[in-house]
Amino acid sequence: MGNTISYQETPIELKLGDRGTIRGLQFDDKSRRFTGVPYALPPTGEYRWRKPRPLPTSYSYTDDNGGAYDATKFKSICPQKAFHVVKPDGGGNTYGEDCLFVNIWTPVPKEGEENKRWPVQLWIHGGWFQMGDPSQEPGMDATELITTGGLNAIVVAIGYRLNVFGFLAGNNLLQESNGEAGGNFGLWDQRVAAEWVRDNIAHFGGDPENVTLAGRSAGAYSAEAQMLYDFRKTGSDSSLYHRIFMDSNAIPAQPKSLADVQGQFDELCDYFKIDAAVSGAEKLSILRGKSVEELLAAIPQLKNHTFRPVTDDVFIHSGMIEYLQGKDFADEFKRRGYKLLIGEVRNEETLYSSYNAPTEPTLEALRLQVSNYYAPDVTNRAIQQYQLPESDKLQDWQTTFGSIVSDGQVRAPSRALAKALVDNGVDIRDVWRYQIAYRLSFIDEKVAPASFGVAHAMDRPIWNVEEMKVLTPEATIEVRPDGRWSELVKLGNIFAGNALRLTDMGSDPIAYFNFNPTPPKGQFTPVMLHSLRWSAWGPEYWALVGGIISFTAMVVLLARFDGKPIFTWNGVTLNAVVSILSVTMKAAVAFVLSECLAQWKWILFTREDRPLMDFDRIDAATRGPLGSLRIIFRTQGAYAVQLGAILTLLAVALDPLAQQVIQVREGVVYTRSTQTDKGPLALNSGTQTYSMGTAQVTESSRQNSTTKEYWVSTDTPLSMQGAILNGLSKSRWEVEQEALIQCPTSNCTWDQFKSLGICHKCNDLTSELTQVGGFGQAIIALANTTLAGYKVPGTAFVLPNGHFIANIDGCPPYNGRYAECENEQPLGVYSDDKYTTTSFGTGIPSKTNSMKDVDTLLWSMSIIHPDMEALNKSSGFTPGKSDRGSTAGLKLWPDIPMQATECALYYCVKRINSAVEGNQIQENVTEALDSRRDPDSWKRSSEYEDGQPENVISKEANGTLEFDKYWSAVYNTDLRLEFSHISNEGYYRISQDSVKSMGAHMQELFRTNLSGTLDQREEIEKILGSDAVGFNGASFGPFEAEKWSMKAVPPALDGLWTWTRLNITSTFYTLATSMTNEMRRNYAPGQSLKSGQDTDRFQDGSLSYYGKVGKSTVLYHIEWPWIALHGVMLISAIAFLFTTLGNSNSRDNVPLWKSSSLAAIRHGRDVGGVLSRTTTMGEMEDTARKVRVNLRGEESEETKSCIDRTTGSIPSEP
């Protein structure tokens, strides 16, 4: 649409104070237009995705030659995809990032009114925040509104950044701007434009104290956001505007957070193939380097293709919806003297159904498009409120989408906003709502299909008077509040995240925006109020209340005793109580059904002529099941009555079904053990301290010396030594069952508790293995020999810390039959044991490969070993089974696939969920990751002044738990673990003796000197450097079909890896579990026992935590499906009552007589003549089948019966 009337255009210049002069156009002598007036500096280059920069005070409106600024032509619109606007002259508007302009339409001051100040409308265009135009939006140009329509006001339209340019958001942007803006750049543009209008509109004749902020669709959303920003801005008392006009949109829910839209930011970066590893600043730099066209082309390719306002806690704050619904918002609204005009058109959903709608008939496609509008939790809540299509017809899913978004964006939030203001004290005269339900005749099929109805934005010509047809009589528009007010206010709360109980509005704060200001007469006549009278239906209401109470009590009672032991109280059983409640509910339902059936006599006979026999049948149905059967099979055209009869029959089944609800089963009942209980109790083991083991310092004076020798000897308890060996030899299940637990029955449970323990972690380091050649001399040195003049080819596999395994090239990594080397030289080194595995163990984190961050490290081991899975898949690996020679089928070094694993044991706090089920221990033990080593624990005392150099701890070992015979002689404080965030949680302590003795024992088990002689270190360091750790454990072994054993140095390594025991991680799990069990069991010398501990069975170890003892007993088991009929009957009775109420209205003059015998007698005189000649029941029934009767009255006459005595045309009924 464009302007439809021609005007004489003349240039007009206007001076803007000391900021220059602009040239616009004057149309006749009625209006002026100034277009493309900058209000901020261009947001281009490095200023893309930054807050707008207001014009500096030095800015002047001039052209390139120093003349007046040309404001006669529209400037570029903000970049947008697939949107083209035709100018009145046939040209097209171009887009560009330099788009922060306002367009201004003003009246022409009349003679003598040059100083008059006109009201100002500040207009924000719509377009889903993705597109739109302040220049020539259809229906927007205000020229005719002023020139022909006679509007004495100024209209200012704002251009603001859209889509990815205006609403890209994320934490990277917030950080870059030092917290000034994480998105919402389009909203910031609007804000700066409003401030420009405040400061400059007086030059155009506008009154800056009389501004209305207005917008349609996304513009209405923006208007509300601007109002909220003003209200919540610290120290703000804005005078930018005092009235708000919101057309077809509002804020329905808290916008997405920066975290919610980070995925959209990342998706955009992925589209441009920006490395995810680069910094946020670098990502933004790359994106700013992309052209406008490249960014526009990216938008439709994104799954998250819609860019919208976000909750950044700068412009839009968290808790916005709660603020909107609260009293503080309403109070601020009143304090500022605001007025609100808000509304919509009748068929908002039709346009939404066709824009960005689902492209597939699936729930996933629907959720994707809804999620472009709302945060994930809001999306889920919204979809759950709607009946989803059961078909695979795409249009049905698009229609559902249109309903969700139109309710969510328009109907629900506008009602919720109006309700919140009025409920919190805003004068209803200051909150105006409207609905436009008229479609102008010129909006024909070429513009929009008739099925669109009055669609979103079809009201633009009405508001802007662009088409002169608006001024014709056809513009008498029916505009009324719709019947979904309460429903949509509730839905608004659902979008907002609340489910509040809504009270009656009293009066709907809706204005009738109509050229005929009076609403249609009688429109709100309450047609059901007559039938809802308490005096008529009070007993039925009370009966339903009693039925609901009985049903609720029955459900609560059953739920309370479901799974509980059988009880009796003074001889009264649960079955008896439930039967009483069921009978009470049945009586209430039966009474309501009976009265409603009776009322249907009067409803049916008031509406139409019916056989008199129907009156008798319905009356019989009110008295029981037999009469109901007659209704079902013999009454025609009375579906509601037949439904009531079916419900009456179903009510008979309530009592027997109630007996089926309560069943019994064998179950376990748990009783909590306490210290005062007698007999064996449920007890579990755990500890907060560990002080087992000793570390004895020995002091010895040196002859003829002033120094002394200090060393420490340790002793680890046999029970802990056994636990470690158990961990090396037993399975996971066996070790888990060894936790010290006392359960006097076969079932016990404990609340979660925490205990000191040993944790483990393992990492696969295979990818870090590197192959290093030229290792022959090092291999000779490792054999503790020298071979002058000989060179042996050797290769090593090396980890980053210098742990390695090396063998002679061409030899298999094992000994025994069929283990000969290729190209073997006559040297003794060829007959030495070949390394199958090597290990390096330490308690110093810095010497490990992947455990450097473990500050409570007890022991870490890296193990390099053959990859048996790869070897077993190799057809050439069959030693011991070859018939083709001693070397056939062998894998030779270094063509052996190798693996590396590093595992660690460390002190930790564990959370334990423990139970005994069927005499089997079931424990879920996890590390308490929120615990940490107390920085003030494990402090080392001063070094001995008269000690030896070896008594001084090395730099790399300082602060670690590594044991050394000499430096560990110095005293350390206890090791403590803590929960720093829990103030009342005590320390978990391991004594220094325990730490030292445990570390010494691990060294004795898993470490020996295999690569530490001077010759060996010299050769190793030549190749791997001085920091290489070498190895301190190794295993050698024949690999033969009949002999799988290994020789390990030290021997305990045989428990970690052999040819048939490959899972190192599992072994460290059993080690940690077994050691934890022992720490829980025996944590201190002379530890006390809990009361109730069975000392005959558990004499070694202490039980610390009481639990619950489970005993088998007979329990109630509630079969809930059997109670379904009770609920269905109650709901059906309520529905049947309200159906009856709805049909017993005063409009049809239906009397509220129900089962009254007096009412039947009252009409007896009217029909008595019909039956006067009958003497038997059969004769009366036969006559009643042939006679049709009604109870319709005429005009204001008293209701009476009218009898059709023409029986010949009525077929005889059975």
PDB file of N, CA and C in Angstrom, residues 718-782:
ATOM      1  N   LEU A 718      48.440 -55.589  59.917  1.00  0.00           N
ATOM      2  CA  LEU A 718      48.215 -56.776  59.100  1.00  0.00           C
ATOM      3  C   LEU A 718      46.867 -56.718  58.396  1.00  0.00           C
ATOM      4  N   SER A 719      45.868 -56.136  59.079  1.00  0.00           N
ATOM      5  CA  SER A 719      44.541 -56.079  58.457  1.00  0.00           C
ATOM      6  C   SER A 719      44.567 -55.236  57.187  1.00  0.00           C
ATOM      7  N   MET A 720      45.328 -54.118  57.183  1.00  0.00           N
ATOM      8  CA  MET A 720      45.427 -53.304  55.976  1.00  0.00           C
ATOM      9  C   MET A 720      46.264 -54.010  54.925  1.00  0.00           C
ATOM     10  N   GLN A 721      47.349 -54.680  55.347  1.00  0.00           N
ATOM     11  CA  GLN A 721      48.134 -55.447  54.382  1.00  0.00           C
ATOM     12  C   GLN A 721      47.273 -56.511  53.711  1.00  0.00           C
ATOM     13  N   GLY A 722      46.439 -57.188  54.515  1.00  0.00           N
ATOM     14  CA  GLY A 722      45.549 -58.192  53.942  1.00  0.00           C
ATOM     15  C   GLY A 722      44.531 -57.575  53.008  1.00  0.00           C
ATOM     16  N   ALA A 723      44.029 -56.400  53.357  1.00  0.00           N
ATOM     17  CA  ALA A 723      43.048 -55.733  52.501  1.00  0.00           C
ATOM     18  C   ALA A 723      43.657 -55.394  51.148  1.00  0.00           C
ATOM     19  N   ILE A 724      44.918 -54.949  51.145  1.00  0.00           N
ATOM     20  CA  ILE A 724      45.586 -54.624  49.889  1.00  0.00           C
ATOM     21  C   ILE A 724      45.767 -55.877  49.046  1.00  0.00           C
ATOM     22  N   LEU A 725      46.193 -56.970  49.668  1.00  0.00           N
ATOM     23  CA  LEU A 725      46.361 -58.225  48.927  1.00  0.00           C
ATOM     24  C   LEU A 725      45.018 -58.741  48.423  1.00  0.00           C
ATOM     25  N   ASN A 726      43.969 -58.564  49.225  1.00  0.00           N
ATOM     26  CA  ASN A 726      42.634 -58.935  48.754  1.00  0.00           C
ATOM     27  C   ASN A 726      42.265 -58.152  47.497  1.00  0.00           C
ATOM     28  N   GLY A 727      42.578 -56.855  47.518  1.00  0.00           N
ATOM     29  CA  GLY A 727      42.269 -56.025  46.361  1.00  0.00           C
ATOM     30  C   GLY A 727      42.993 -56.468  45.115  1.00  0.00           C
ATOM     31  N   LEU A 728      44.187 -57.050  45.284  1.00  0.00           N
ATOM     32  CA  LEU A 728      44.951 -57.521  44.128  1.00  0.00           C
ATOM     33  C   LEU A 728      44.467 -58.870  43.612  1.00  0.00           C
ATOM     34  N   SER A 729      43.763 -59.611  44.439  1.00  0.00           N
ATOM     35  CA  SER A 729      43.449 -60.992  44.061  1.00  0.00           C
ATOM     36  C   SER A 729      41.965 -61.287  43.921  1.00  0.00           C
ATOM     37  N   LYS A 730      41.111 -60.446  44.479  1.00  0.00           N
ATOM     38  CA  LYS A 730      39.692 -60.770  44.456  1.00  0.00           C
ATOM     39  C   LYS A 730      38.938 -59.933  43.429  1.00  0.00           C
ATOM     40  N   SER A 731      37.736 -60.415  43.108  1.00  0.00           N
ATOM     41  CA  SER A 731      36.900 -59.734  42.130  1.00  0.00           C
ATOM     42  C   SER A 731      36.190 -58.550  42.775  1.00  0.00           C
ATOM     43  N   ARG A 732      35.586 -57.735  41.933  1.00  0.00           N
ATOM     44  CA  ARG A 732      34.837 -56.572  42.424  1.00  0.00           C
ATOM     45  C   ARG A 732      33.733 -57.015  43.367  1.00  0.00           C
ATOM     46  N   TRP A 733      32.959 -58.022  42.969  1.00  0.00           N
ATOM     47  CA  TRP A 733      31.823 -58.457  43.769  1.00  0.00           C
ATOM     48  C   TRP A 733      32.271 -58.955  45.141  1.00  0.00           C
ATOM     49  N   GLU A 734      33.366 -59.740  45.157  1.00  0.00           N
ATOM     50  CA  GLU A 734      33.852 -60.267  46.418  1.00  0.00           C
ATOM     51  C   GLU A 734      34.270 -59.142  47.355  1.00  0.00           C
ATOM     52  N   VAL A 735      34.975 -58.169  46.822  1.00  0.00           N
ATOM     53  CA  VAL A 735      35.462 -57.065  47.654  1.00  0.00           C
ATOM     54  C   VAL A 735      34.290 -56.220  48.158  1.00  0.00           C
ATOM     55  N   GLU A 736      33.308 -55.965  47.287  1.00  0.00           N
ATOM     56  CA  GLU A 736      32.166 -55.153  47.697  1.00  0.00           C
ATOM     57  C   GLU A 736      31.382 -55.822  48.829  1.00  0.00           C
ATOM     58  N   GLN A 737      31.360 -57.146  48.840  1.00  0.00           N
ATOM     59  CA  GLN A 737      30.623 -57.862  49.881  1.00  0.00           C
ATOM     60  C   GLN A 737      31.372 -57.901  51.213  1.00  0.00           C
ATOM     61  N   GLU A 738      32.626 -57.393  51.239  1.00  0.00           N
ATOM     62  CA  GLU A 738      33.426 -57.461  52.461  1.00  0.00           C
ATOM     63  C   GLU A 738      33.292 -56.233  53.340  1.00  0.00           C
ATOM     64  N   ALA A 739      32.413 -55.296  52.936  1.00  0.00           N
ATOM     65  CA  ALA A 739      32.178 -54.140  53.809  1.00  0.00           C
ATOM     66  C   ALA A 739      31.618 -54.630  55.138  1.00  0.00           C
ATOM     67  N   LEU A 740      32.073 -54.005  56.213  1.00  0.00           N
ATOM     68  CA  LEU A 740      31.657 -54.434  57.543  1.00  0.00           C
ATOM     69  C   LEU A 740      30.259 -53.884  57.832  1.00  0.00           C
ATOM     70  N   ILE A 741      29.284 -54.772  57.773  1.00  0.00           N
ATOM     71  CA  ILE A 741      27.882 -54.381  57.959  1.00  0.00           C
ATOM     72  C   ILE A 741      27.209 -55.419  58.838  1.00  0.00           C
ATOM     73  N   GLN A 742      26.405 -54.942  59.775  1.00  0.00           N
ATOM     74  CA  GLN A 742      25.613 -55.840  60.616  1.00  0.00           C
ATOM     75  C   GLN A 742      24.151 -55.664  60.257  1.00  0.00           C
ATOM     76  N   CYS A 743      23.528 -56.738  59.792  1.00  0.00           N
ATOM     77  CA  CYS A 743      22.102 -56.722  59.470  1.00  0.00           C
ATOM     78  C   CYS A 743      21.498 -57.988  60.056  1.00  0.00           C
ATOM     79  N   PRO A 744      20.694 -57.865  61.112  1.00  0.00           N
ATOM     80  CA  PRO A 744      20.163 -59.055  61.779  1.00  0.00           C
ATOM     81  C   PRO A 744      19.141 -59.828  60.952  1.00  0.00           C
ATOM     82  N   THR A 745      18.603 -59.199  59.902  1.00  0.00           N
ATOM     83  CA  THR A 745      17.688 -59.891  58.988  1.00  0.00           C
ATOM     84  C   THR A 745      18.334 -59.882  57.615  1.00  0.00           C
ATOM     85  N   SER A 746      17.576 -60.226  56.626  1.00  0.00           N
ATOM     86  CA  SER A 746      18.138 -60.254  55.267  1.00  0.00           C
ATOM     87  C   SER A 746      17.984 -58.933  54.543  1.00  0.00           C
ATOM     88  N   ASN A 747      17.380 -57.916  55.188  1.00  0.00           N
ATOM     89  CA  ASN A 747      17.158 -56.625  54.544  1.00  0.00           C
ATOM     90  C   ASN A 747      17.377 -55.513  55.550  1.00  0.00           C
ATOM     91  N   CYS A 748      18.253 -54.573  55.170  1.00  0.00           N
ATOM     92  CA  CYS A 748      18.499 -53.385  55.994  1.00  0.00           C
ATOM     93  C   CYS A 748      18.801 -52.216  55.067  1.00  0.00           C
ATOM     94  N   THR A 749      18.568 -51.021  55.553  1.00  0.00           N
ATOM     95  CA  THR A 749      18.939 -49.820  54.802  1.00  0.00           C
ATOM     96  C   THR A 749      19.557 -48.804  55.751  1.00  0.00           C
ATOM     97  N   TRP A 750      20.365 -47.910  55.173  1.00  0.00           N
ATOM     98  CA  TRP A 750      20.965 -46.814  55.933  1.00  0.00           C
ATOM     99  C   TRP A 750      20.801 -45.525  55.150  1.00  0.00           C
ATOM    100  N   ASP A 751      20.666 -44.426  55.862  1.00  0.00           N
ATOM    101  CA  ASP A 751      20.714 -43.122  55.214  1.00  0.00           C
ATOM    102  C   ASP A 751      22.117 -42.910  54.666  1.00  0.00           C
ATOM    103  N   GLN A 752      22.221 -42.063  53.663  1.00  0.00           N
ATOM    104  CA  GLN A 752      23.544 -41.781  53.104  1.00  0.00           C
ATOM    105  C   GLN A 752      24.458 -41.198  54.183  1.00  0.00           C
ATOM    106  N   PHE A 753      25.690 -41.678  54.207  1.00  0.00           N
ATOM    107  CA  PHE A 753      26.670 -41.128  55.138  1.00  0.00           C
ATOM    108  C   PHE A 753      28.001 -40.970  54.417  1.00  0.00           C
ATOM    109  N   LYS A 754      28.919 -40.265  55.055  1.00  0.00           N
ATOM    110  CA  LYS A 754      30.233 -40.013  54.462  1.00  0.00           C
ATOM    111  C   LYS A 754      31.300 -40.714  55.294  1.00  0.00           C
ATOM    112  N   SER A 755      32.351 -41.110  54.627  1.00  0.00           N
ATOM    113  CA  SER A 755      33.447 -41.796  55.319  1.00  0.00           C
ATOM    114  C   SER A 755      34.754 -41.505  54.619  1.00  0.00           C
ATOM    115  N   LEU A 756      35.829 -41.486  55.420  1.00  0.00           N
ATOM    116  CA  LEU A 756      37.161 -41.471  54.824  1.00  0.00           C
ATOM    117  C   LEU A 756      37.357 -42.723  53.998  1.00  0.00           C
ATOM    118  N   GLY A 757      38.158 -42.633  52.974  1.00  0.00           N
ATOM    119  CA  GLY A 757      38.433 -43.810  52.170  1.00  0.00           C
ATOM    120  C   GLY A 757      39.545 -43.546  51.181  1.00  0.00           C
ATOM    121  N   ILE A 758      39.727 -44.522  50.324  1.00  0.00           N
ATOM    122  CA  ILE A 758      40.714 -44.426  49.251  1.00  0.00           C
ATOM    123  C   ILE A 758      39.949 -44.402  47.931  1.00  0.00           C
ATOM    124  N   CYS A 759      40.206 -43.400  47.122  1.00  0.00           N
ATOM    125  CA  CYS A 759      39.607 -43.313  45.794  1.00  0.00           C
ATOM    126  C   CYS A 759      40.651 -43.697  44.753  1.00  0.00           C
ATOM    127  N   HIS A 760      40.156 -43.949  43.561  1.00  0.00           N
ATOM    128  CA  HIS A 760      41.078 -44.293  42.487  1.00  0.00           C
ATOM    129  C   HIS A 760      40.634 -43.571  41.219  1.00  0.00           C
ATOM    130  N   LYS A 761      41.564 -43.406  40.339  1.00  0.00           N
ATOM    131  CA  LYS A 761      41.239 -42.946  38.995  1.00  0.00           C
ATOM    132  C   LYS A 761      42.269 -43.534  38.041  1.00  0.00           C
ATOM    133  N   CYS A 762      41.855 -43.813  36.832  1.00  0.00           N
ATOM    134  CA  CYS A 762      42.738 -44.395  35.822  1.00  0.00           C
ATOM    135  C   CYS A 762      42.566 -43.642  34.514  1.00  0.00           C
ATOM    136  N   ASN A 763      43.682 -43.461  33.804  1.00  0.00           N
ATOM    137  CA  ASN A 763      43.656 -42.787  32.509  1.00  0.00           C
ATOM    138  C   ASN A 763      44.393 -43.631  31.484  1.00  0.00           C
ATOM    139  N   ASP A 764      43.836 -43.683  30.290  1.00  0.00           N
ATOM    140  CA  ASP A 764      44.483 -44.387  29.183  1.00  0.00           C
ATOM    141  C   ASP A 764      45.489 -43.437  28.542  1.00  0.00           C
ATOM    142  N   LEU A 765      46.783 -43.816  28.596  1.00  0.00           N
ATOM    143  CA  LEU A 765      47.849 -42.957  28.053  1.00  0.00           C
ATOM    144  C   LEU A 765      48.416 -43.495  26.747  1.00  0.00           C
ATOM    145  N   THR A 766      47.708 -44.441  26.129  1.00  0.00           N
ATOM    146  CA  THR A 766      48.243 -45.072  24.926  1.00  0.00           C
ATOM    147  C   THR A 766      48.575 -44.041  23.854  1.00  0.00           C
ATOM    148  N   SER A 767      47.724 -43.031  23.730  1.00  0.00           N
ATOM    149  CA  SER A 767      47.960 -42.018  22.697  1.00  0.00           C
ATOM    150  C   SER A 767      49.211 -41.192  22.977  1.00  0.00           C
ATOM    151  N   GLU A 768      49.733 -41.245  24.222  1.00  0.00           N
ATOM    152  CA  GLU A 768      50.909 -40.457  24.573  1.00  0.00           C
ATOM    153  C   GLU A 768      52.198 -41.258  24.433  1.00  0.00           C
ATOM    154  N   LEU A 769      52.079 -42.539  24.105  1.00  0.00           N
ATOM    155  CA  LEU A 769      53.285 -43.348  23.903  1.00  0.00           C
ATOM    156  C   LEU A 769      54.001 -42.917  22.632  1.00  0.00           C
ATOM    157  N   THR A 770      55.303 -42.757  22.744  1.00  0.00           N
ATOM    158  CA  THR A 770      56.106 -42.457  21.551  1.00  0.00           C
ATOM    159  C   THR A 770      57.182 -43.537  21.409  1.00  0.00           C
ATOM    160  N   GLN A 771      57.482 -43.852  20.173  1.00  0.00           N
ATOM    161  CA  GLN A 771      58.476 -44.895  19.891  1.00  0.00           C
ATOM    162  C   GLN A 771      59.833 -44.223  19.665  1.00  0.00           C
ATOM    163  N   VAL A 772      60.828 -44.674  20.422  1.00  0.00           N
ATOM    164  CA  VAL A 772      62.168 -44.074  20.361  1.00  0.00           C
ATOM    165  C   VAL A 772      63.164 -45.172  20.003  1.00  0.00           C
ATOM    166  N   GLY A 773      63.916 -44.978  18.916  1.00  0.00           N
ATOM    167  CA  GLY A 773      64.925 -45.953  18.487  1.00  0.00           C
ATOM    168  C   GLY A 773      66.286 -45.668  19.105  1.00  0.00           C
ATOM    169  N   GLY A 774      67.263 -46.499  18.728  1.00  0.00           N
ATOM    170  CA  GLY A 774      68.632 -46.320  19.225  1.00  0.00           C
ATOM    171  C   GLY A 774      68.772 -46.578  20.699  1.00  0.00           C
ATOM    172  N   PHE A 775      68.022 -47.529  21.236  1.00  0.00           N
ATOM    173  CA  PHE A 775      68.010 -47.786  22.668  1.00  0.00           C
ATOM    174  C   PHE A 775      68.887 -48.971  23.060  1.00  0.00           C
ATOM    175  N   GLY A 776      69.725 -49.447  22.112  1.00  0.00           N
ATOM    176  CA  GLY A 776      70.507 -50.654  22.373  1.00  0.00           C
ATOM    177  C   GLY A 776      71.444 -50.537  23.552  1.00  0.00           C
ATOM    178  N   GLN A 777      72.201 -49.446  23.630  1.00  0.00           N
ATOM    179  CA  GLN A 777      73.155 -49.284  24.727  1.00  0.00           C
ATOM    180  C   GLN A 777      72.445 -49.187  26.064  1.00  0.00           C
ATOM    181  N   ALA A 778      71.273 -48.556  26.078  1.00  0.00           N
ATOM    182  CA  ALA A 778      70.516 -48.477  27.330  1.00  0.00           C
ATOM    183  C   ALA A 778      70.045 -49.852  27.756  1.00  0.00           C
ATOM    184  N   ILE A 779      69.684 -50.702  26.781  1.00  0.00           N
ATOM    185  CA  ILE A 779      69.236 -52.066  27.112  1.00  0.00           C
ATOM    186  C   ILE A 779      70.393 -52.854  27.704  1.00  0.00           C
ATOM    187  N   ILE A 780      71.615 -52.683  27.133  1.00  0.00           N
ATOM    188  CA  ILE A 780      72.801 -53.361  27.682  1.00  0.00           C
ATOM    189  C   ILE A 780      73.048 -52.897  29.111  1.00  0.00           C
ATOM    190  N   ALA A 781      72.889 -51.570  29.349  1.00  0.00           N
ATOM    191  CA  ALA A 781      73.107 -51.048  30.699  1.00  0.00           C
ATOM    192  C   ALA A 781      72.054 -51.597  31.666  1.00  0.00           C
ATOM    193  N   LEU A 782      70.815 -51.718  31.191  1.00  0.00           N
ATOM    194  CA  LEU A 782      69.756 -52.262  32.046  1.00  0.00           C
ATOM    195  C   LEU A 782      70.043 -53.709  32.423  1.00  0.00           C
TER     196      LEU A 782
END
